[in-house]
Amino acid sequence: MTLCPNRKAKAMPLDISFQPMRVLIDGHDGEGRLDLVDHQLVAVIVRVDGQSHEPEHRGRWHLEAGFGKCDTRNAPLFTTPDEAGAWVKCTLMGEAQ
């Protein structure tokens, strides 16, 4: 899945990192990540693993909360945290599709 076009940008690269965190969702805790850009929280992603989710979605990552430009209800499901990080980068740089 391509989340943003490959464009040569002259802006400084963003430092994207993840911090593992258990997140309480629907009465049970799940595997989560705090997505940080330049040491600022921009998103919380959670691994979809509950029995109430569609089988084809289990194991993917969902944007549970976004902040600033990442505050959206239209984010896709991500296969990995790194894919979510690519989406965050594109969103912050105004290139999300």
GROMACS .gro file of N, CA and C in nm, residues 21-96:
model
  228
   21MET      N    1   0.266   0.071   2.442
   21MET     CA    2   0.178   0.108   2.552
   21MET      C    3   0.055   0.018   2.547
   22ARG      N    4   0.015  -0.038   2.660
   22ARG     CA    5  -0.111  -0.112   2.667
   22ARG      C    6  -0.224  -0.009   2.667
   23VAL      N    7  -0.330  -0.036   2.591
   23VAL     CA    8  -0.442   0.057   2.578
   23VAL      C    9  -0.570  -0.017   2.611
   24LEU      N   10  -0.652   0.042   2.699
   24LEU     CA   11  -0.779  -0.018   2.738
   24LEU      C   12  -0.885   0.019   2.635
   25ILE      N   13  -0.934  -0.081   2.563
   25ILE     CA   14  -1.035  -0.062   2.459
   25ILE      C   15  -1.147  -0.163   2.482
   26ASP      N   16  -1.270  -0.116   2.485
   26ASP     CA   17  -1.386  -0.205   2.498
   26ASP      C   18  -1.373  -0.304   2.614
   27GLY      N   19  -1.319  -0.258   2.726
   27GLY     CA   20  -1.313  -0.342   2.845
   27GLY      C   21  -1.195  -0.437   2.853
   28HIS      N   22  -1.108  -0.441   2.752
   28HIS     CA   23  -0.987  -0.523   2.761
   28HIS      C   24  -0.869  -0.443   2.711
   29ASP      N   25  -0.751  -0.479   2.761
   29ASP     CA   26  -0.634  -0.404   2.717
   29ASP      C   27  -0.579  -0.466   2.590
   30GLY      N   28  -0.523  -0.381   2.508
   30GLY     CA   29  -0.467  -0.425   2.382
   30GLY      C   30  -0.331  -0.365   2.359
   31GLU      N   31  -0.262  -0.423   2.263
   31GLU     CA   32  -0.130  -0.376   2.227
   31GLU      C   33  -0.144  -0.242   2.154
   32GLY      N   34  -0.071  -0.143   2.199
   32GLY     CA   35  -0.079  -0.012   2.139
   32GLY      C   36   0.057   0.050   2.120
   33ARG      N   37   0.060   0.157   2.047
   33ARG     CA   38   0.181   0.235   2.026
   33ARG      C   39   0.145   0.383   2.033
   34LEU      N   40   0.226   0.457   2.103
   34LEU     CA   41   0.219   0.603   2.097
   34LEU      C   42   0.310   0.643   1.982
   35ASP      N   43   0.257   0.714   1.885
   35ASP     CA   44   0.336   0.761   1.771
   35ASP      C   45   0.384   0.902   1.802
   36LEU      N   46   0.515   0.917   1.802
   36LEU     CA   47   0.576   1.045   1.835
   36LEU      C   48   0.648   1.101   1.713
   37VAL      N   49   0.634   1.229   1.691
   37VAL     CA   50   0.709   1.298   1.587
   37VAL      C   51   0.787   1.408   1.657
   38ASP      N   52   0.919   1.400   1.643
   38ASP     CA   53   1.007   1.495   1.711
   38ASP      C   54   0.972   1.506   1.859
   39HIS      N   55   0.947   1.390   1.921
   39HIS     CA   56   0.918   1.377   2.064
   39HIS      C   57   0.783   1.436   2.107
   40GLN      N   58   0.692   1.455   2.010
   40GLN     CA   59   0.557   1.504   2.041
   40GLN      C   60   0.456   1.398   1.999
   41LEU      N   61   0.357   1.373   2.085
   41LEU     CA   62   0.254   1.274   2.057
   41LEU      C   63   0.164   1.324   1.944
   42VAL      N   64   0.152   1.242   1.838
   42VAL     CA   65   0.065   1.278   1.725
   42VAL      C   66  -0.046   1.176   1.704
   43ALA      N   67  -0.025   1.052   1.754
   43ALA     CA   68  -0.126   0.949   1.730
   43ALA      C   69  -0.110   0.835   1.829
   44VAL      N   70  -0.221   0.764   1.852
   44VAL     CA   71  -0.221   0.640   1.928
   44VAL      C   72  -0.279   0.534   1.835
   45ILE      N   73  -0.202   0.430   1.809
   45ILE     CA   74  -0.252   0.320   1.727
   45ILE      C   75  -0.266   0.196   1.814
   46VAL      N   76  -0.365   0.113   1.782
   46VAL     CA   77  -0.394  -0.006   1.860
   46VAL      C   78  -0.409  -0.124   1.765
   47ARG      N   79  -0.351  -0.236   1.804
   47ARG     CA   80  -0.363  -0.357   1.724
   47ARG      C   81  -0.503  -0.415   1.739
   48VAL      N   82  -0.567  -0.444   1.628
   48VAL     CA   83  -0.702  -0.500   1.626
   48VAL      C   84  -0.689  -0.650   1.652
   49ASP      N   85  -0.739  -0.695   1.767
   49ASP     CA   86  -0.727  -0.838   1.796
   49ASP      C   87  -0.846  -0.897   1.870
   50GLY      N   88  -0.947  -0.816   1.897
   50GLY     CA   89  -1.064  -0.865   1.970
   50GLY      C   90  -1.155  -0.952   1.885
   51GLN      N   91  -1.230  -1.038   1.951
   51GLN     CA   92  -1.323  -1.127   1.882
   51GLN      C   93  -1.437  -1.051   1.814
   52SER      N   94  -1.461  -0.928   1.855
   52SER     CA   95  -1.569  -0.850   1.795
   52SER      C   96  -1.530  -0.791   1.660
   53HIS      N   97  -1.404  -0.802   1.622
   53HIS     CA   98  -1.357  -0.747   1.496
   53HIS      C   99  -1.366  -0.850   1.385
   54GLU      N  100  -1.379  -0.802   1.264
   54GLU     CA  101  -1.382  -0.890   1.147
   54GLU      C  102  -1.250  -0.967   1.139
   55PRO      N  103  -1.255  -1.096   1.107
   55PRO     CA  104  -1.132  -1.177   1.100
   55PRO      C  105  -1.025  -1.118   1.008
   56GLU      N  106  -1.066  -1.059   0.896
   56GLU     CA  107  -0.967  -1.004   0.803
   56GLU      C  108  -0.900  -0.877   0.856
   57HIS      N  109  -0.955  -0.816   0.961
   57HIS     CA  110  -0.896  -0.697   1.021
   57HIS      C  111  -0.804  -0.729   1.138
   58ARG      N  112  -0.817  -0.847   1.194
   58ARG     CA  113  -0.736  -0.883   1.311
   58ARG      C  114  -0.588  -0.884   1.275
   59GLY      N  115  -0.510  -0.828   1.365
   59GLY     CA  116  -0.367  -0.819   1.345
   59GLY      C  117  -0.324  -0.688   1.281
   60ARG      N  118  -0.419  -0.612   1.230
   60ARG     CA  119  -0.388  -0.482   1.171
   60ARG      C  120  -0.390  -0.375   1.281
   61TRP      N  121  -0.347  -0.257   1.246
   61TRP     CA  122  -0.338  -0.146   1.341
   61TRP      C  123  -0.438  -0.037   1.304
   62HIS      N  124  -0.507   0.012   1.407
   62HIS     CA  125  -0.613   0.112   1.391
   62HIS      C  126  -0.571   0.242   1.459
   63LEU      N  127  -0.599   0.354   1.395
   63LEU     CA  128  -0.576   0.484   1.457
   63LEU      C  129  -0.685   0.506   1.562
   64GLU      N  130  -0.649   0.492   1.687
   64GLU     CA  131  -0.745   0.511   1.796
   64GLU      C  132  -0.765   0.658   1.827
   65ALA      N  133  -0.657   0.735   1.819
   65ALA     CA  134  -0.665   0.879   1.845
   65ALA      C  135  -0.555   0.948   1.766
   66GLY      N  136  -0.590   1.059   1.705
   66GLY     CA  137  -0.492   1.140   1.634
   66GLY      C  138  -0.499   1.282   1.686
   67PHE      N  139  -0.389   1.352   1.678
   67PHE     CA  140  -0.382   1.488   1.730
   67PHE      C  141  -0.330   1.580   1.620
   68GLY      N  142  -0.378   1.705   1.622
   68GLY     CA  143  -0.338   1.799   1.518
   68GLY      C  144  -0.386   1.752   1.382
   69LYS      N  145  -0.298   1.753   1.284
   69LYS     CA  146  -0.335   1.711   1.148
   69LYS      C  147  -0.372   1.563   1.141
   70CYS      N  148  -0.332   1.485   1.239
   70CYS     CA  149  -0.363   1.341   1.240
   70CYS      C  150  -0.498   1.311   1.304
   71ASP      N  151  -0.572   1.413   1.344
   71ASP     CA  152  -0.705   1.396   1.404
   71ASP      C  153  -0.807   1.375   1.293
   72THR      N  154  -0.830   1.250   1.258
   72THR     CA  155  -0.922   1.216   1.150
   72THR      C  156  -0.991   1.083   1.179
   73ARG      N  157  -1.106   1.065   1.119
   73ARG     CA  158  -1.179   0.938   1.128
   73ARG      C  159  -1.161   0.858   1.000
   74ASN      N  160  -1.082   0.910   0.905
   74ASN     CA  161  -1.069   0.847   0.774
   74ASN      C  162  -0.937   0.774   0.754
   75ALA      N  163  -0.864   0.746   0.859
   75ALA     CA  164  -0.736   0.676   0.844
   75ALA      C  165  -0.762   0.530   0.806
   76PRO      N  166  -0.676   0.474   0.722
   76PRO     CA  167  -0.691   0.333   0.686
   76PRO      C  168  -0.643   0.244   0.801
   77LEU      N  169  -0.668   0.115   0.791
   77LEU     CA  170  -0.604   0.018   0.880
   77LEU      C  171  -0.463  -0.003   0.828
   78PHE      N  172  -0.369  -0.021   0.919
   78PHE     CA  173  -0.229  -0.036   0.882
   78PHE      C  174  -0.183  -0.178   0.910
   79THR      N  175  -0.094  -0.230   0.827
   79THR     CA  176  -0.043  -0.366   0.850
   79THR      C  177   0.067  -0.369   0.955
   80THR      N  178   0.138  -0.259   0.971
   80THR     CA  179   0.247  -0.250   1.070
   80THR      C  180   0.250  -0.111   1.131
   81PRO      N  181   0.314  -0.097   1.246
   81PRO     CA  182   0.334   0.037   1.301
   81PRO      C  183   0.416   0.126   1.206
   82ASP      N  184   0.512   0.069   1.135
   82ASP     CA  185   0.590   0.149   1.041
   82ASP      C  186   0.503   0.206   0.930
   83GLU      N  187   0.405   0.129   0.885
   83GLU     CA  188   0.312   0.179   0.784
   83GLU      C  189   0.230   0.295   0.841
   84ALA      N  190   0.191   0.283   0.967
   84ALA     CA  191   0.121   0.394   1.033
   84ALA      C  192   0.212   0.516   1.042
   85GLY      N  193   0.339   0.494   1.070
   85GLY     CA  194   0.435   0.605   1.075
   85GLY      C  195   0.449   0.675   0.941
   86ALA      N  196   0.446   0.597   0.832
   86ALA     CA  197   0.453   0.657   0.698
   86ALA      C  198   0.329   0.742   0.672
   87TRP      N  199   0.213   0.692   0.717
   87TRP     CA  200   0.088   0.769   0.701
   87TRP      C  201   0.096   0.899   0.781
   88VAL      N  202   0.147   0.891   0.903
   88VAL     CA  203   0.163   1.011   0.987
   88VAL      C  204   0.252   1.113   0.917
   89LYS      N  205   0.365   1.066   0.866
   89LYS     CA  206   0.458   1.156   0.797
   89LYS      C  207   0.389   1.225   0.678
   90CYS      N  208   0.321   1.149   0.598
   90CYS     CA  209   0.253   1.206   0.481
   90CYS      C  210   0.143   1.303   0.522
   91THR      N  211   0.071   1.268   0.627
   91THR     CA  212  -0.037   1.354   0.677
   91THR      C  213   0.019   1.487   0.725
   92LEU      N  214   0.127   1.481   0.801
   92LEU     CA  215   0.186   1.604   0.855
   92LEU      C  216   0.247   1.691   0.745
   93MET      N  217   0.291   1.628   0.638
   93MET     CA  218   0.353   1.704   0.529
   93MET      C  219   0.250   1.742   0.423
   94GLY      N  220   0.121   1.711   0.449
   94GLY     CA  221   0.016   1.749   0.358
   94GLY      C  222   0.008   1.666   0.232
   95GLU      N  223   0.056   1.541   0.239
   95GLU     CA  224   0.060   1.457   0.120
   95GLU      C  225  -0.026   1.331   0.133
   96ALA      N  226  -0.102   1.316   0.241
   96ALA     CA  227  -0.183   1.195   0.260
   96ALA      C  228  -0.286   1.184   0.150
   0.00000   0.00000   0.00000
